[in-house]
Amino acid sequence: MPGTVLTFYSYKGGVGRSFALANIAVLLARWGHRVLCLDWDLEAPGLHHYFRPMLGQPVQGGVVDLVEDFRSGRLRPGAHAIRVTDAGALDLIPAGADGPDYVSRVQGLDWDELYDDGFGEYLEQCRERWIADYDYVLLDSRTGVSDIGGICTAHLPDRLVVLFTANEQSVRGAVDIAERANVARDRLPFDRPQLTVLPVLSRFDSREEYDRAEEWRGRCFEQAKGLFHNWLHRSVPVETMARHLTLPYVSYWSFGEQLPVRQEENPASDQISFALETVAAVVARHFDRTDLLAENRDAYVAAVRDSRRDFPVDVRVSTPRSTLDEADALIDSLKERGVRAERSLSGDPSLLAHVNDDARHLCLIVDRAVSRWQSAEAELFLHRSFGQDRRVIPVLTADADAQALPGPVRNLRYLRLGLTRGPAEVAREIAGQLGRTSLTDNGDLDLVGALRQAAGARLRPLLWELVDETVRALVAAVEAGDDAQAQDLAADLALALRPRATPGEEHLRVPAPRDTGEQIEQGLRLLSGRGNHHSGRDFR
């Protein structure tokens, strides 16, 4: 997948544009992305100062040398990149070497003439190479209206981050440039969609004159609200997003070129790195799922931060003392199936904040009722993993009432421990859910056959609850055309319907409840309409 080019632009100077870009670049690289920064502010370069202590070599070339390469017929998009050490996969192409001839070289550039000679096509080739080698390419554009500004705001970027301070000139100029950039893109000979623009209020001091500060925040984003129309989720008010897109003024960081995100790795909400993380997360999510950001900022950022994280534990198993033996047996069975599992240490819920979040999934063994520890553990886990591919898997003993589970757990799909389904069987189902092992060795499952088997089955009422959940999810997968999910759910259904010979319990088994039967019939109608008579591979 090609990378994304983002230009950081401000109409006026002194808004912290380079500061924001440098810190966001460090965050993106820390989160596992390949990042390239280019200093296109050729007349007032300075991006390299933020990385100077981390540069592996002296600055010997840069953006200005791309022009020399073009004139010499050399295509070397990465020749002038410097690796930023101790920051992941982060490279920098400065403006150029800080030599006595730098100013004259910049002043001698005639951009109109260069474009007439084909520099635009050359720059397009550089761009293609950059987005092939990097996930994010961040351009630091010069301020005001200029030829270089046009290259950075119209020609090169996929997205635009405009920074402004709380004054009329700054915000109006930024909004105007964003609108001009879209007009200019329509005239380009290159295929470019409409820009998505992220407006960021920078160096915002609300510690004094709070009411006046809030008035000005409202005025700024009222003028910038047109920039949200093609990416902000319809359920999220601009006023809500405005608070997430505000970088506070912190005097400590105003001295010199500093990277607070390197010192504030777990920032509190009143620290500037907290706001920088939020903006970086919006960038990393390609301005998407802002509804999740509005609902839970911490989980939104964590989802991005952990998206490429390698969790040392696949499943953490939380259990009360009454089911310690079952938990240990479950863990042993999970390990046999290639799932890295550990037991959670139960105790005081107040200790949870200090527990490392090193497991991708959480399994709760519930005996009769969820303990205070487990309830707090599940709530914290769900808060941390909101919007991520991480799940809580409840495993209920025979005596546990699914309807009595607390809110965060009640609506989750659960498994059941019992006389006919021990830890080994539950481990097999969990491993199947996580894609670690096949639940069946028969290849593609017959979806119609599985549903017909369910229609004619007689099961205990509690088992019908599990079957009902599985059938509903299977029907939804069929409707969405999700073949892989349908196959997984059909495997779950086949396992739930597996004959269990338990003498003396035949009278406890009942046919499918009415609602479940209707869901089964709906699934059969859907598959019949798609011409599916054998396996999930036939429907699309």
Short mmCIF file of N, CA, C and O in Angstrom, two decimals, residues 274 285 292-306 353 357 362 375-388 390-392 408 412:
data_model
loop_
_atom_site.label_atom_id
_atom_site.label_comp_id
_atom_site.label_asym_id
_atom_site.label_seq_id
_atom_site.Cartn_x
_atom_site.Cartn_y
_atom_site.Cartn_z
N PHE A 274 0.34 15.14 25.08
CA PHE A 274 -1.00 14.54 25.05
C PHE A 274 -1.74 15.02 23.81
O PHE A 274 -2.33 14.23 23.06
N ARG A 285 -4.64 7.55 11.40
CA ARG A 285 -5.90 6.92 11.00
C ARG A 285 -6.45 7.53 9.72
O ARG A 285 -7.59 7.25 9.33
N LEU A 292 -15.00 7.52 17.07
CA LEU A 292 -14.31 6.84 18.16
C LEU A 292 -13.49 7.82 18.99
O LEU A 292 -13.42 7.70 20.21
N LEU A 293 -12.86 8.77 18.32
CA LEU A 293 -12.08 9.79 19.04
C LEU A 293 -12.99 10.59 19.95
O LEU A 293 -12.64 10.87 21.11
N ALA A 294 -14.16 10.98 19.47
CA ALA A 294 -15.08 11.76 20.28
C ALA A 294 -15.58 10.98 21.49
O ALA A 294 -15.81 11.54 22.56
N GLU A 295 -15.69 9.66 21.33
CA GLU A 295 -16.22 8.84 22.43
C GLU A 295 -15.16 8.48 23.46
O GLU A 295 -15.43 8.43 24.65
N ASN A 296 -13.93 8.23 23.00
CA ASN A 296 -12.90 7.74 23.92
C ASN A 296 -11.53 8.09 23.34
O ASN A 296 -10.94 7.31 22.59
N ARG A 297 -11.01 9.23 23.71
CA ARG A 297 -9.74 9.70 23.15
C ARG A 297 -8.59 8.75 23.48
O ARG A 297 -7.76 8.44 22.62
N ASP A 298 -8.49 8.30 24.72
CA ASP A 298 -7.38 7.46 25.13
C ASP A 298 -7.34 6.16 24.33
O ASP A 298 -6.27 5.71 23.90
N ALA A 299 -8.50 5.55 24.15
CA ALA A 299 -8.55 4.30 23.40
C ALA A 299 -8.28 4.53 21.92
O ALA A 299 -7.68 3.68 21.25
N TYR A 300 -8.70 5.68 21.40
CA TYR A 300 -8.44 6.02 20.00
C TYR A 300 -6.94 6.10 19.74
O TYR A 300 -6.43 5.54 18.77
N VAL A 301 -6.23 6.77 20.64
CA VAL A 301 -4.77 6.88 20.50
C VAL A 301 -4.12 5.52 20.71
O VAL A 301 -3.20 5.13 19.98
N ALA A 302 -4.60 4.77 21.70
CA ALA A 302 -4.02 3.45 21.98
C ALA A 302 -4.19 2.51 20.79
O ALA A 302 -3.31 1.70 20.51
N ALA A 303 -5.32 2.63 20.08
CA ALA A 303 -5.55 1.77 18.92
C ALA A 303 -4.49 2.00 17.86
O ALA A 303 -4.02 1.05 17.22
N VAL A 304 -4.11 3.25 17.67
CA VAL A 304 -3.06 3.56 16.69
C VAL A 304 -1.70 3.13 17.22
O VAL A 304 -0.89 2.52 16.51
N ARG A 305 -1.46 3.45 18.48
CA ARG A 305 -0.16 3.13 19.09
C ARG A 305 0.10 1.63 19.08
O ARG A 305 1.23 1.18 18.89
N ASP A 306 -0.97 0.84 19.28
CA ASP A 306 -0.80 -0.61 19.41
C ASP A 306 -1.07 -1.37 18.12
O ASP A 306 -1.01 -2.60 18.11
N ALA A 353 -4.39 -0.27 37.53
CA ALA A 353 -3.74 0.80 36.77
C ALA A 353 -2.26 0.54 36.61
O ALA A 353 -1.62 1.08 35.70
N ASP A 357 -0.26 -3.70 30.28
CA ASP A 357 -1.25 -4.07 29.27
C ASP A 357 -0.52 -4.84 28.17
O ASP A 357 -0.33 -4.36 27.07
N LEU A 362 -8.38 -10.80 26.58
CA LEU A 362 -8.65 -11.11 27.98
C LEU A 362 -9.75 -12.16 28.05
O LEU A 362 -10.83 -11.98 27.48
N SER A 375 -14.61 -7.47 37.08
CA SER A 375 -15.41 -6.38 36.50
C SER A 375 -14.54 -5.18 36.18
O SER A 375 -14.62 -4.59 35.10
N ALA A 376 -13.67 -4.81 37.15
CA ALA A 376 -12.77 -3.68 36.92
C ALA A 376 -11.75 -4.00 35.82
O ALA A 376 -11.41 -3.15 35.00
N GLU A 377 -11.28 -5.24 35.82
CA GLU A 377 -10.30 -5.67 34.82
C GLU A 377 -10.89 -5.59 33.41
O GLU A 377 -10.25 -5.08 32.48
N ALA A 378 -12.12 -6.07 33.25
CA ALA A 378 -12.76 -6.04 31.93
C ALA A 378 -13.05 -4.61 31.50
O ALA A 378 -12.85 -4.25 30.33
N GLU A 379 -13.51 -3.78 32.43
CA GLU A 379 -13.82 -2.40 32.09
C GLU A 379 -12.58 -1.65 31.64
O GLU A 379 -12.60 -0.92 30.65
N LEU A 380 -11.47 -1.83 32.36
CA LEU A 380 -10.23 -1.16 31.99
C LEU A 380 -9.71 -1.69 30.65
O LEU A 380 -9.25 -0.92 29.80
N PHE A 381 -9.80 -2.99 30.45
CA PHE A 381 -9.33 -3.58 29.19
C PHE A 381 -10.14 -3.04 28.01
O PHE A 381 -9.57 -2.66 26.98
N LEU A 382 -11.46 -2.99 28.15
CA LEU A 382 -12.30 -2.48 27.07
C LEU A 382 -12.04 -1.00 26.82
O LEU A 382 -12.07 -0.54 25.68
N HIS A 383 -11.76 -0.25 27.88
CA HIS A 383 -11.44 1.16 27.72
C HIS A 383 -10.14 1.33 26.94
O HIS A 383 -10.04 2.16 26.03
N ARG A 384 -9.14 0.52 27.28
CA ARG A 384 -7.84 0.63 26.61
C ARG A 384 -7.90 0.15 25.16
O ARG A 384 -7.14 0.63 24.31
N SER A 385 -8.79 -0.79 24.87
CA SER A 385 -8.77 -1.43 23.55
C SER A 385 -9.92 -1.00 22.66
O SER A 385 -10.17 -1.61 21.62
N PHE A 386 -10.63 0.07 23.03
CA PHE A 386 -11.78 0.55 22.27
C PHE A 386 -11.36 0.80 20.82
O PHE A 386 -10.41 1.50 20.53
N GLY A 387 -12.11 0.20 19.87
CA GLY A 387 -11.82 0.42 18.46
C GLY A 387 -10.69 -0.44 17.92
O GLY A 387 -10.33 -0.31 16.75
N GLN A 388 -10.13 -1.35 18.74
CA GLN A 388 -9.04 -2.20 18.30
C GLN A 388 -9.51 -3.64 18.12
O GLN A 388 -10.57 -4.03 18.58
N ARG A 390 -9.08 -6.28 19.64
CA ARG A 390 -8.80 -6.97 20.89
C ARG A 390 -10.15 -7.30 21.52
O ARG A 390 -11.10 -6.53 21.39
N ARG A 391 -10.23 -8.41 22.20
CA ARG A 391 -11.55 -8.83 22.67
C ARG A 391 -11.50 -9.40 24.09
O ARG A 391 -10.47 -9.92 24.53
N VAL A 392 -12.64 -9.29 24.75
CA VAL A 392 -12.85 -9.97 26.02
C VAL A 392 -13.67 -11.22 25.73
O VAL A 392 -14.71 -11.15 25.06
N PRO A 408 -20.59 -4.16 30.73
CA PRO A 408 -19.52 -4.27 29.73
C PRO A 408 -19.33 -5.68 29.18
O PRO A 408 -18.74 -5.85 28.13
N LEU A 412 -21.30 -9.54 25.29
CA LEU A 412 -20.21 -10.21 24.59
C LEU A 412 -20.56 -11.67 24.37
O LEU A 412 -21.26 -12.30 25.16
#
